[in-house]
PDB file of C-alpha atoms in Angstrom:
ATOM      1  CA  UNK I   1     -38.762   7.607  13.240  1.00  0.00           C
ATOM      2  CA  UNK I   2     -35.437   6.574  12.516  1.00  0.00           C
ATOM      3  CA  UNK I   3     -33.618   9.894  11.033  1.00  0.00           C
ATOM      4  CA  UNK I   4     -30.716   9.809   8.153  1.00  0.00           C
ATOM      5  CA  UNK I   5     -28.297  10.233  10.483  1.00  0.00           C
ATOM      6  CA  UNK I   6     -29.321   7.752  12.791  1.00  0.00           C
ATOM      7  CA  UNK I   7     -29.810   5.602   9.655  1.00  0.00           C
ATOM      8  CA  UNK I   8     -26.006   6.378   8.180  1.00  0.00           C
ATOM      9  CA  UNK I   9     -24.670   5.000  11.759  1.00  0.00           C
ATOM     10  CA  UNK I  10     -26.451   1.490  11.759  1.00  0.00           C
ATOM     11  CA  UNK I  11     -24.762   1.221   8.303  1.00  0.00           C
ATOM     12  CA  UNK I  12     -21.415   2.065   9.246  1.00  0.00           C
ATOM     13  CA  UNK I  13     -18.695   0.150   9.527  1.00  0.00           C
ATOM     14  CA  UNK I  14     -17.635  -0.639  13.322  1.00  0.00           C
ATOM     15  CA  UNK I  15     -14.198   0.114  14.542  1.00  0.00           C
ATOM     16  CA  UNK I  16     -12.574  -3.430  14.937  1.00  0.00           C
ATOM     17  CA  UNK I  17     -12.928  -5.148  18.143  1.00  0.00           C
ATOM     18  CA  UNK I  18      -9.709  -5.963  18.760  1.00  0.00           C
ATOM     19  CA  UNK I  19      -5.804  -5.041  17.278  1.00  0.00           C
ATOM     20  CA  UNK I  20      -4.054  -8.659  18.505  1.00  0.00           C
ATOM     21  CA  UNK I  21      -4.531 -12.181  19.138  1.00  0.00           C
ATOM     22  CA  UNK I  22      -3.213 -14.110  21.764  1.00  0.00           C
ATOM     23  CA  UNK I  23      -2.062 -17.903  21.836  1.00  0.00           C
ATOM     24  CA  UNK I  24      -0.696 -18.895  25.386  1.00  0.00           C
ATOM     25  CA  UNK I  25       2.092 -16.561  26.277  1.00  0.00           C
ATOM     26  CA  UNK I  26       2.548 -14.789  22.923  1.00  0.00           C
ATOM     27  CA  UNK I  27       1.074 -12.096  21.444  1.00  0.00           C
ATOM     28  CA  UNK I  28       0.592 -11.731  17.540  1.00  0.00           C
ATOM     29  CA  UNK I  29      -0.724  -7.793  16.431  1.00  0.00           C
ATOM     30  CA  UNK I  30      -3.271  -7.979  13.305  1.00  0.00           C
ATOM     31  CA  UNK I  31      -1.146  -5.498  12.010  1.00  0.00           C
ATOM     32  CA  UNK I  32       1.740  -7.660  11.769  1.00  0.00           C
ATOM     33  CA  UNK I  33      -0.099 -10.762  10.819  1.00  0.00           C
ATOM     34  CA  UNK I  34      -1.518  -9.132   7.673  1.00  0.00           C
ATOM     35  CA  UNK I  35       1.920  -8.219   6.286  1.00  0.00           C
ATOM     36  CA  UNK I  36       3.136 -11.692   6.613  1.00  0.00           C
ATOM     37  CA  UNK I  37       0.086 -12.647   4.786  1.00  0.00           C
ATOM     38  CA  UNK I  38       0.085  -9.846   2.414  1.00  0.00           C
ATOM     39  CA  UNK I  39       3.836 -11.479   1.753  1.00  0.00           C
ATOM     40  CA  UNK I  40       3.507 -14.800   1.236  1.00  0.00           C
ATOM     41  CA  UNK I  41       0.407 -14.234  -1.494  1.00  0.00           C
ATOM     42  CA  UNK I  42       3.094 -11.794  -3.289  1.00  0.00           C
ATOM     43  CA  UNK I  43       5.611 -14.539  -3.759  1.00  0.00           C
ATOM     44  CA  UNK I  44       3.219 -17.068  -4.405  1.00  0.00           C
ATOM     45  CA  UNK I  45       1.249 -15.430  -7.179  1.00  0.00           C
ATOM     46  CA  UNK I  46       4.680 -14.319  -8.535  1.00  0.00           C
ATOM     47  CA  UNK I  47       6.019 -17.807  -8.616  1.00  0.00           C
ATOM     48  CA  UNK I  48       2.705 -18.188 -11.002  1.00  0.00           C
ATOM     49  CA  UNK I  49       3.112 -15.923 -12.911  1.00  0.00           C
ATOM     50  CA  UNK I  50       6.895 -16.320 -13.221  1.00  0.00           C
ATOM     51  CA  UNK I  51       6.640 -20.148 -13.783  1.00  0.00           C
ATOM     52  CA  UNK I  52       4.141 -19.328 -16.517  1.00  0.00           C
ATOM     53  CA  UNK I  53       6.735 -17.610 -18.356  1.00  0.00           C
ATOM     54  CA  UNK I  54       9.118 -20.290 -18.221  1.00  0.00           C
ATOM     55  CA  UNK I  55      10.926 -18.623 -15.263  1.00  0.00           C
ATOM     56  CA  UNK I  56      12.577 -20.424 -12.430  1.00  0.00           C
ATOM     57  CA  UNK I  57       9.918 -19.954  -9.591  1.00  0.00           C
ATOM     58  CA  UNK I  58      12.543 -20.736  -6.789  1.00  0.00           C
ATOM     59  CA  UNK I  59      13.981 -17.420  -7.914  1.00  0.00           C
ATOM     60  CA  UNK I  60      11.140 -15.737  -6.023  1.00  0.00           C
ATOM     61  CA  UNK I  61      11.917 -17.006  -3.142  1.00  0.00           C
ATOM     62  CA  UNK I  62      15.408 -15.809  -3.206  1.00  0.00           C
ATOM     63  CA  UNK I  63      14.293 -12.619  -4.380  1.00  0.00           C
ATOM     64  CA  UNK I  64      11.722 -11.671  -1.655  1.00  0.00           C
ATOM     65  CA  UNK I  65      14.291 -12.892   1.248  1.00  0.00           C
ATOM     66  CA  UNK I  66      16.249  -9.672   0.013  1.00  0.00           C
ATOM     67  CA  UNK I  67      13.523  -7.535  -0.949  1.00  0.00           C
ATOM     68  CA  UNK I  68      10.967  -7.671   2.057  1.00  0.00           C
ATOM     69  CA  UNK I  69      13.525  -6.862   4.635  1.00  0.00           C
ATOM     70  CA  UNK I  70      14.373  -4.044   2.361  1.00  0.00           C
ATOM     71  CA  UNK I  71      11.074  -3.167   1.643  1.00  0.00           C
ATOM     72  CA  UNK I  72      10.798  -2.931   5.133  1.00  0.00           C
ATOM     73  CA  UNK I  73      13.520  -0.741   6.190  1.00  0.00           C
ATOM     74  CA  UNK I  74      12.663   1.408   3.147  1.00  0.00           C
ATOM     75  CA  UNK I  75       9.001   1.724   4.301  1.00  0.00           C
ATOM     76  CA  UNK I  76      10.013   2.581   8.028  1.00  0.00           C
ATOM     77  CA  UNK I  77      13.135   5.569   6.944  1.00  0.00           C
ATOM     78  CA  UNK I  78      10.142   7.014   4.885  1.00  0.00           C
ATOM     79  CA  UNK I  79       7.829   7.072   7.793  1.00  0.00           C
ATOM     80  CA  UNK I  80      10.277   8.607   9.972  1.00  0.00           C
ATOM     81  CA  UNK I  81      11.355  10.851   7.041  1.00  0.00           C
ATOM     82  CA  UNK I  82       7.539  12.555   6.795  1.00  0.00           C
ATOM     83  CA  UNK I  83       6.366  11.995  10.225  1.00  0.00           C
ATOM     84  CA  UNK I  84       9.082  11.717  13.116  1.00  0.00           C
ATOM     85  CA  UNK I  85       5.711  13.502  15.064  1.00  0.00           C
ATOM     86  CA  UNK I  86       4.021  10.101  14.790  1.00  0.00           C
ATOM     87  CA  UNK I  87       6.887   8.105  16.389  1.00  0.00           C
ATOM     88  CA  UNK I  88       6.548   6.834  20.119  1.00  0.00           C
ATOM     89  CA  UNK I  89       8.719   9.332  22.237  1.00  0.00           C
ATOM     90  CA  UNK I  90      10.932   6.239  23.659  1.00  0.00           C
ATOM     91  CA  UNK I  91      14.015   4.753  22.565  1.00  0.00           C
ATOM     92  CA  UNK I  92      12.544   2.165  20.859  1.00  0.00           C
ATOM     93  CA  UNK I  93      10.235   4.509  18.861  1.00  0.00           C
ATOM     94  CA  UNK I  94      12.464   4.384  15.479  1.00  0.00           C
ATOM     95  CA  UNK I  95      11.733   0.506  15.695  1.00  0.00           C
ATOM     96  CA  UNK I  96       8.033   0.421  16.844  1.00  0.00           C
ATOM     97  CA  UNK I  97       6.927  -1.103  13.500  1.00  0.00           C
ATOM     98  CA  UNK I  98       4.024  -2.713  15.285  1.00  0.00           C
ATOM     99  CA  UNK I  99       2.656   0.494  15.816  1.00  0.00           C
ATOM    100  CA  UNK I 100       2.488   1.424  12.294  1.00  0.00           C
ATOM    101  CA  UNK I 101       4.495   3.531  10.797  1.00  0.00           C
ATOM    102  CA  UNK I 102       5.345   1.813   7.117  1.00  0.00           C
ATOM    103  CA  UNK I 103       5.473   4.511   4.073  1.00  0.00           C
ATOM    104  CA  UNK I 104       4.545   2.688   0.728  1.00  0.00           C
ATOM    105  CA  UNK I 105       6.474   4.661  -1.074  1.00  0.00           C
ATOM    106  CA  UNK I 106       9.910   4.367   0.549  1.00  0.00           C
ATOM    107  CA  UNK I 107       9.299   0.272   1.091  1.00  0.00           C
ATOM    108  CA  UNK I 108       8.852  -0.100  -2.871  1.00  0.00           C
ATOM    109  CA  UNK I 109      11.180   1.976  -3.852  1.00  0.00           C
ATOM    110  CA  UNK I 110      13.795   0.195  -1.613  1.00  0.00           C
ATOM    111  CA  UNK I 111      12.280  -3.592  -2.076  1.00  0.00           C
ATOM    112  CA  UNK I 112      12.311  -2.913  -6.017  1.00  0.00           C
ATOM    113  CA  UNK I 113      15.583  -2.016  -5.768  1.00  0.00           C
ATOM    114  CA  UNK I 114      17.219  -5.008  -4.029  1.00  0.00           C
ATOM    115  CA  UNK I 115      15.061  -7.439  -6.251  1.00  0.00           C
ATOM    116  CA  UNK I 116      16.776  -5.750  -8.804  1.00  0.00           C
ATOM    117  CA  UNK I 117      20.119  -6.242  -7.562  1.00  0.00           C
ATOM    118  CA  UNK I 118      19.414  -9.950  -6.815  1.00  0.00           C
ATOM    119  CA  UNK I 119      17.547 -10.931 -10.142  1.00  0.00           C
ATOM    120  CA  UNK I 120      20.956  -8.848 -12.142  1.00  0.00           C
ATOM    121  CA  UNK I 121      23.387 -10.861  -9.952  1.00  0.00           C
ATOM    122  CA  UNK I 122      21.681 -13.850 -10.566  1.00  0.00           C
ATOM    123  CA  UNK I 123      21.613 -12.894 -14.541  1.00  0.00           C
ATOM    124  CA  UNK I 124      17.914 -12.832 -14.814  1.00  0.00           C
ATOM    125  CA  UNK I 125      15.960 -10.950 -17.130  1.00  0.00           C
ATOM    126  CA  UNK I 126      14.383  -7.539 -15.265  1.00  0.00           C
ATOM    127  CA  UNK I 127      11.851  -6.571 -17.248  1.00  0.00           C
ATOM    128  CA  UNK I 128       9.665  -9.502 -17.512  1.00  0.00           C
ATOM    129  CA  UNK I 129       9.749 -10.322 -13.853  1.00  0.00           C
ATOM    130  CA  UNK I 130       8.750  -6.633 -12.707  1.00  0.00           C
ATOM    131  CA  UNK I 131       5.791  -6.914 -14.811  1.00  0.00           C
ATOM    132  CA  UNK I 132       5.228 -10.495 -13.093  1.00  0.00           C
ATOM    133  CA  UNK I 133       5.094  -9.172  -9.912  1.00  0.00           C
ATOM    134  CA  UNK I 134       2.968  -6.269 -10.557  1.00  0.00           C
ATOM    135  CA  UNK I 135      -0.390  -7.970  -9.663  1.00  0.00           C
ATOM    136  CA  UNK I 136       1.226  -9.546  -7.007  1.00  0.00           C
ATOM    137  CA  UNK I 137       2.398  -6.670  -5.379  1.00  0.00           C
ATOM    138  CA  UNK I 138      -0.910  -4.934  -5.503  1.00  0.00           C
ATOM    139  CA  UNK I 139      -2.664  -7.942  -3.644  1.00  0.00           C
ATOM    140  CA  UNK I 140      -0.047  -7.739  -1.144  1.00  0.00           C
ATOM    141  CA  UNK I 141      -0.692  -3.918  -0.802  1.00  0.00           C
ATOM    142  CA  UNK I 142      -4.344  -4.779  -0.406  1.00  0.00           C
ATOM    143  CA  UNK I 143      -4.419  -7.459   2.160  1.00  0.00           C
ATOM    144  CA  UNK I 144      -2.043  -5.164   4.185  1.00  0.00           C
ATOM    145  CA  UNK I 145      -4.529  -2.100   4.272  1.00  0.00           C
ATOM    146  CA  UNK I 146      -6.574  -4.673   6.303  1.00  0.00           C
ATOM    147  CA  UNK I 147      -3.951  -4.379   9.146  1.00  0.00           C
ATOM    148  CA  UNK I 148      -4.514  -0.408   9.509  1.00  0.00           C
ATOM    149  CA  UNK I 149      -8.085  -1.398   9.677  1.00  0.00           C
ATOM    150  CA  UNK I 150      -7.080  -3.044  12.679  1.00  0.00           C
ATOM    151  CA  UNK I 151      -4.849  -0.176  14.014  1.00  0.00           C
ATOM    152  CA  UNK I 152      -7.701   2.362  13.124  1.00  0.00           C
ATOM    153  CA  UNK I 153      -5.371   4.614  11.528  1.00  0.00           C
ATOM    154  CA  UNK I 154      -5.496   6.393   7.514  1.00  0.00           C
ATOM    155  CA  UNK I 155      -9.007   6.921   7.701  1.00  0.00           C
ATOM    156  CA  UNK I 156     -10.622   9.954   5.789  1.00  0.00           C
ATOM    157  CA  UNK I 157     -12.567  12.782   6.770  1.00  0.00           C
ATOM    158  CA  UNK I 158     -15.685  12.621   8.590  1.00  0.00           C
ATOM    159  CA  UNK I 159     -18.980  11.742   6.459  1.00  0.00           C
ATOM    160  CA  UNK I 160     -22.228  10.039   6.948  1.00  0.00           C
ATOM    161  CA  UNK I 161     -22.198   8.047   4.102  1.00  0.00           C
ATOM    162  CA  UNK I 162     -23.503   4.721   4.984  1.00  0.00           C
ATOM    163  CA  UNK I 163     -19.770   2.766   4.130  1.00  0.00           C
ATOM    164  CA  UNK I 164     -18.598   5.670   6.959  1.00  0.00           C
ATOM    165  CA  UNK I 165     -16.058   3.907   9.641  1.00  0.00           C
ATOM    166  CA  UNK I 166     -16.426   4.301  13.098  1.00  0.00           C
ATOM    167  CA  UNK I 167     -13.140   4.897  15.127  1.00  0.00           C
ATOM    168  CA  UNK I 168     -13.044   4.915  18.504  1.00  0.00           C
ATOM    169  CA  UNK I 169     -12.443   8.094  20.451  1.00  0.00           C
ATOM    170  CA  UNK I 170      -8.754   7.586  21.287  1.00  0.00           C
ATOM    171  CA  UNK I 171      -7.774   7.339  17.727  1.00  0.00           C
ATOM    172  CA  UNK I 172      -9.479   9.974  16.219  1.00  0.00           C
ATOM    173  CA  UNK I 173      -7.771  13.539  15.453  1.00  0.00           C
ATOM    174  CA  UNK I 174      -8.651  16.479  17.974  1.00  0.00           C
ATOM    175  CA  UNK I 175      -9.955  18.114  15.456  1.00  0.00           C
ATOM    176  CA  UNK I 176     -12.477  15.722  14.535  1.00  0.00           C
ATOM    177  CA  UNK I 177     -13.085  14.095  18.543  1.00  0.00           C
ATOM    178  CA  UNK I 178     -16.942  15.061  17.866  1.00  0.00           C
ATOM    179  CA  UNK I 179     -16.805  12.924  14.807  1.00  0.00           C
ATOM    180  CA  UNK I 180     -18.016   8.985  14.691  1.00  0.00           C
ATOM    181  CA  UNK I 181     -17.673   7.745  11.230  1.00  0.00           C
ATOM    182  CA  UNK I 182     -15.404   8.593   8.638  1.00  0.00           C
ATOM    183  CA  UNK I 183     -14.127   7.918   5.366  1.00  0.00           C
ATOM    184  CA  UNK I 184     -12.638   4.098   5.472  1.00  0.00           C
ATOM    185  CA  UNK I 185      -9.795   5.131   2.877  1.00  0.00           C
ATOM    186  CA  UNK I 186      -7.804   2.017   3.908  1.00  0.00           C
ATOM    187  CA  UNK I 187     -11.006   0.094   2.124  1.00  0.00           C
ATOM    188  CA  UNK I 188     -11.100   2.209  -0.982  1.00  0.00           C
ATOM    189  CA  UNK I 189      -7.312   1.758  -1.402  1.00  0.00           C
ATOM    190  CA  UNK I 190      -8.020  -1.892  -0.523  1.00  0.00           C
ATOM    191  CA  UNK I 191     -10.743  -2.464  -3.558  1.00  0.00           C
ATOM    192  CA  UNK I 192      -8.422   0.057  -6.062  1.00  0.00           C
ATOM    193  CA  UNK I 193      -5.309  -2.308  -5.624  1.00  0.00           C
ATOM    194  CA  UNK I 194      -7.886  -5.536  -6.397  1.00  0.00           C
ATOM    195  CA  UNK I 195      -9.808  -4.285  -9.454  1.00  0.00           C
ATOM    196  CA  UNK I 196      -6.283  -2.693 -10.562  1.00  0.00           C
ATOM    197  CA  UNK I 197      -4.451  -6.003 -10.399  1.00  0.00           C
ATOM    198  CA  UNK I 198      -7.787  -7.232 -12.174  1.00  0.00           C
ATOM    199  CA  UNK I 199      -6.772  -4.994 -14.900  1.00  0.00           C
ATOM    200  CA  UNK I 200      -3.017  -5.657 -14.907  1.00  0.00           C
ATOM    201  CA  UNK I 201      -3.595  -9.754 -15.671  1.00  0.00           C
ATOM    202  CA  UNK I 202      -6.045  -9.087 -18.305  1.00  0.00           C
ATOM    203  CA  UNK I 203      -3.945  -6.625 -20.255  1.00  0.00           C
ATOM    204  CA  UNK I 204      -1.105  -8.573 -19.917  1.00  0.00           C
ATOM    205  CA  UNK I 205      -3.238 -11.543 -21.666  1.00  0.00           C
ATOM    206  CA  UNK I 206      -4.748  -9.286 -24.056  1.00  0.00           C
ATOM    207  CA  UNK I 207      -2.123  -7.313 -25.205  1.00  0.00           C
ATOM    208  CA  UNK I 208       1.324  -7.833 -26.340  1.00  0.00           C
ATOM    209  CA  UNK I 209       2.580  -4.979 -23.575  1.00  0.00           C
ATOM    210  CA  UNK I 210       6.276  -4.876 -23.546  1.00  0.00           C
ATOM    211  CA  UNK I 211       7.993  -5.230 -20.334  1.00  0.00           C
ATOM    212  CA  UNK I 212       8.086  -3.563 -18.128  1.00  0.00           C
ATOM    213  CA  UNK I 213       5.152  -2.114 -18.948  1.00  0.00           C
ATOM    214  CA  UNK I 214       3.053  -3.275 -16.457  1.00  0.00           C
ATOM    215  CA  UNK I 215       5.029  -3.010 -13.419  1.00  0.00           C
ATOM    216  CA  UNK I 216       5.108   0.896 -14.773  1.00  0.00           C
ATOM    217  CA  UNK I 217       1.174   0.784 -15.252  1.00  0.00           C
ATOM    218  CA  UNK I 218       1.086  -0.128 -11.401  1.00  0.00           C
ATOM    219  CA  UNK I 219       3.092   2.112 -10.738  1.00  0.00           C
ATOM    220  CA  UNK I 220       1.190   5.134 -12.283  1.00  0.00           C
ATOM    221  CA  UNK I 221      -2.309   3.323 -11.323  1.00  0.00           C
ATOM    222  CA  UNK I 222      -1.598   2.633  -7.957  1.00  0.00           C
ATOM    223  CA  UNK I 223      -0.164   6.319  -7.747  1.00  0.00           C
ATOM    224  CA  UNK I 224      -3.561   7.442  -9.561  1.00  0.00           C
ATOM    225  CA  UNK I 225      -5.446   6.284  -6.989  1.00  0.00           C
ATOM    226  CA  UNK I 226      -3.828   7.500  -4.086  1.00  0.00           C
ATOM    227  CA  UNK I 227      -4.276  11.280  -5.370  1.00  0.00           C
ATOM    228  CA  UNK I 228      -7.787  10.722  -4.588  1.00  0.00           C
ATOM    229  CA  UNK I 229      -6.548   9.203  -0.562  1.00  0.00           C
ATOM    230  CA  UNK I 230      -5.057  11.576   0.227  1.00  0.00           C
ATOM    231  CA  UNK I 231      -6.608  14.136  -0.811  1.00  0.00           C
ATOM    232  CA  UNK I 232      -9.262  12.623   2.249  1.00  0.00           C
ATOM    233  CA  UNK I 233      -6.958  11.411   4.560  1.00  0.00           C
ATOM    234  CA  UNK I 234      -6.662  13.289   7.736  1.00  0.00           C
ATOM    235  CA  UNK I 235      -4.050  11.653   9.718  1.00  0.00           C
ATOM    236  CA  UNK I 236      -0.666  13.852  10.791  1.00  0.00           C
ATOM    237  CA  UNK I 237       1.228  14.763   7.891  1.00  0.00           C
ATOM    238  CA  UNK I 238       3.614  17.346   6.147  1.00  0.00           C
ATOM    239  CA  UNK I 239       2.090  19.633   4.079  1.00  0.00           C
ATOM    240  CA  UNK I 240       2.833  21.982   1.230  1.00  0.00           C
ATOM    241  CA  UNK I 241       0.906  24.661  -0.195  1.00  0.00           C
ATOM    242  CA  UNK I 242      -2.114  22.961   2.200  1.00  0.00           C
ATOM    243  CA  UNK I 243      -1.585  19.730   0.562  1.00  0.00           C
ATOM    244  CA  UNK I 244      -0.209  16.655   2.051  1.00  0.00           C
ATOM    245  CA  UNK I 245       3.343  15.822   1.228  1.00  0.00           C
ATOM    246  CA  UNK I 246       2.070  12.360  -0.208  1.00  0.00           C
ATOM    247  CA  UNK I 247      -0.547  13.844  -2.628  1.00  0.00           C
ATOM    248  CA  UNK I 248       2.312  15.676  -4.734  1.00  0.00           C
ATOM    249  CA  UNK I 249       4.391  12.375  -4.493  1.00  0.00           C
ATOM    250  CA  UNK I 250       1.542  10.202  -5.950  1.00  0.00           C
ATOM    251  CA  UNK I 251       1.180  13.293  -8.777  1.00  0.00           C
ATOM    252  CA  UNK I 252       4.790  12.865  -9.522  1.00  0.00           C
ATOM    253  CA  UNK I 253       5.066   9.020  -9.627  1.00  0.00           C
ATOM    254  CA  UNK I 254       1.744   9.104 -11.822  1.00  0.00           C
ATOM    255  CA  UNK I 255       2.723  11.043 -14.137  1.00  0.00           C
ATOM    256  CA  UNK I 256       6.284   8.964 -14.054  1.00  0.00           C
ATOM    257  CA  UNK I 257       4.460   5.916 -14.428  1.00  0.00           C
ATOM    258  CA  UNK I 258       2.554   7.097 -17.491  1.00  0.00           C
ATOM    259  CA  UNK I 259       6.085   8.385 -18.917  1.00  0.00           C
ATOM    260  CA  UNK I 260       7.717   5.246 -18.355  1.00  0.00           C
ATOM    261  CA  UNK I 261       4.914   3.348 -19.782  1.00  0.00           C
ATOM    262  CA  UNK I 262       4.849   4.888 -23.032  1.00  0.00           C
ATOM    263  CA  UNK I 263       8.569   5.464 -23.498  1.00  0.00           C
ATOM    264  CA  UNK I 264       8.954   1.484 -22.770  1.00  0.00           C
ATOM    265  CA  UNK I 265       6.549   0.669 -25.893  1.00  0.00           C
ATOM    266  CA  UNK I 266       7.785   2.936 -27.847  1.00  0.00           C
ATOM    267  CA  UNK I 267      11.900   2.038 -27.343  1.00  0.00           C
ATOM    268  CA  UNK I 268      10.926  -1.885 -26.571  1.00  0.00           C
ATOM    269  CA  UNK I 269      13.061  -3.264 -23.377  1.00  0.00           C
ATOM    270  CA  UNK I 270      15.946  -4.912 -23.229  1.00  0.00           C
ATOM    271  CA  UNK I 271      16.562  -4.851 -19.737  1.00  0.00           C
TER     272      UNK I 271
END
């Protein structure tokens, strides 16, 4: 008689096989793959959706050559900002992007900022191409949760829910080493950023939203949703009041979001 338990781990979703692929001599990490993926569908749906406003696509091109590395940088300073404990001990730890080690919130905060400067040097309207890119950056943000599937790493607490990940013994926290499955957070952010993007390109066709309205309705959305993550997660991080550091961020930025969303349609833009 097969038991619920036993039933909740033949439903669960196995710990990837493998975290690189190999052709000849080199050696390319999932992780790292995923990003370059996640980047390249960015700037193509933005060229879309930029063209389709009677932008110039090509300036998406020049746009993201600033932005990613920024994005980048950002990401890693606000990694080793919040968790320095999660950073190889060797010299090259600070660098050891491969390993993981990108916070969201520091690599949009930085990319967004030198797209900004690049789209006001080149006299381009701001506005309309942050709310362009919002769906784009959202599908980017998805398909790179698929690379932390592949490092095992910003899963949830244990459950036997039949969706429940598996993670192999090395990468789970002491605290949980008797645990098999857990909550696959990096999936429920994954589906979140879809359905939201969904939402973004339908209100955008649906509604006359003033920009940037939607780039601020990711911004509170995507922030909505990460309340719930972290209030799951149970990877190393700071904590106040017995919260984790990035659960009050995400209330903040929501609540931003929400602010900046109404204040643009009330005022207009004319950024």
């Amino acid at each position: 008689m097969i038991t619920s338990h036993a039933f909740s781990t033949l439903a669960s979703i196995p710990s990837p096989s493998f975290d690189s692929l190999h052709a000849g001599p080199l050696t390319f990490r999932v992780y790292g793959l995923m990003y370059a993926v996640a980047i390249t569908a960015a700037v193509l749906i933005t060229r879309r959706r930029w063209a389709a406003q009677g932008g110039d696509a090509a300036i998406v091109v020049d746009v993201a050559i600033i932005a990613v590395p920024a994005g980048i940088i950002g990401g890693r300073l606000y990694f080793l900002a919040t968790s320095w404990s999660e950073v190889p001990d060797a010299w090259w730890g600070p660098l050891a992007i491969w390993h993981g080690g990108l916070g969201i919130w520091g690599g949009i905060a930085a990319g967004t900022l030198a797209g900004v400067w690049v789209l006001h040097r080149r006299g381009v309207t701001i506005a309309p191409f942050l709310d362009a890119a919002a769906p784009a950056l959202l599908v980017a943000q998805a398909i790179g949760r698929i690379g932390n599937y592949s490092n095992q790493e910003l899963f949830g607490r244990p459950t036997n829910l039949p969706w429940g990940l598996e993670i192999d013994p090395e990468h789970r926290p002491d605290a949980y080493a008797g645990d098999a499955a857990f909550h696959p957070t990096f999936l429920y952010e994954l589906i979140w950023n879809l359905g939201l993007a969904g939402v973004l390109v339908l209100l955008g066709q649906r509604y006359r939203i003033t920009p940037p309205g939607l780039f601020a309705l990711y911004v509170a959305g995507y922030s909505f949703g990460r309340i719930f993550d972290e209030l799951l997660r149970v990877d190393p991080a700071h904590h106040i009041l017995g919260l984790r550091l990035n659960f009050f961020v995400s209330v903040t930025l929501f609540v931003g979001g929400v602010g900046w969303f109404w204040w643009s349609q009330r005022r207009g833009s004319n950024v």
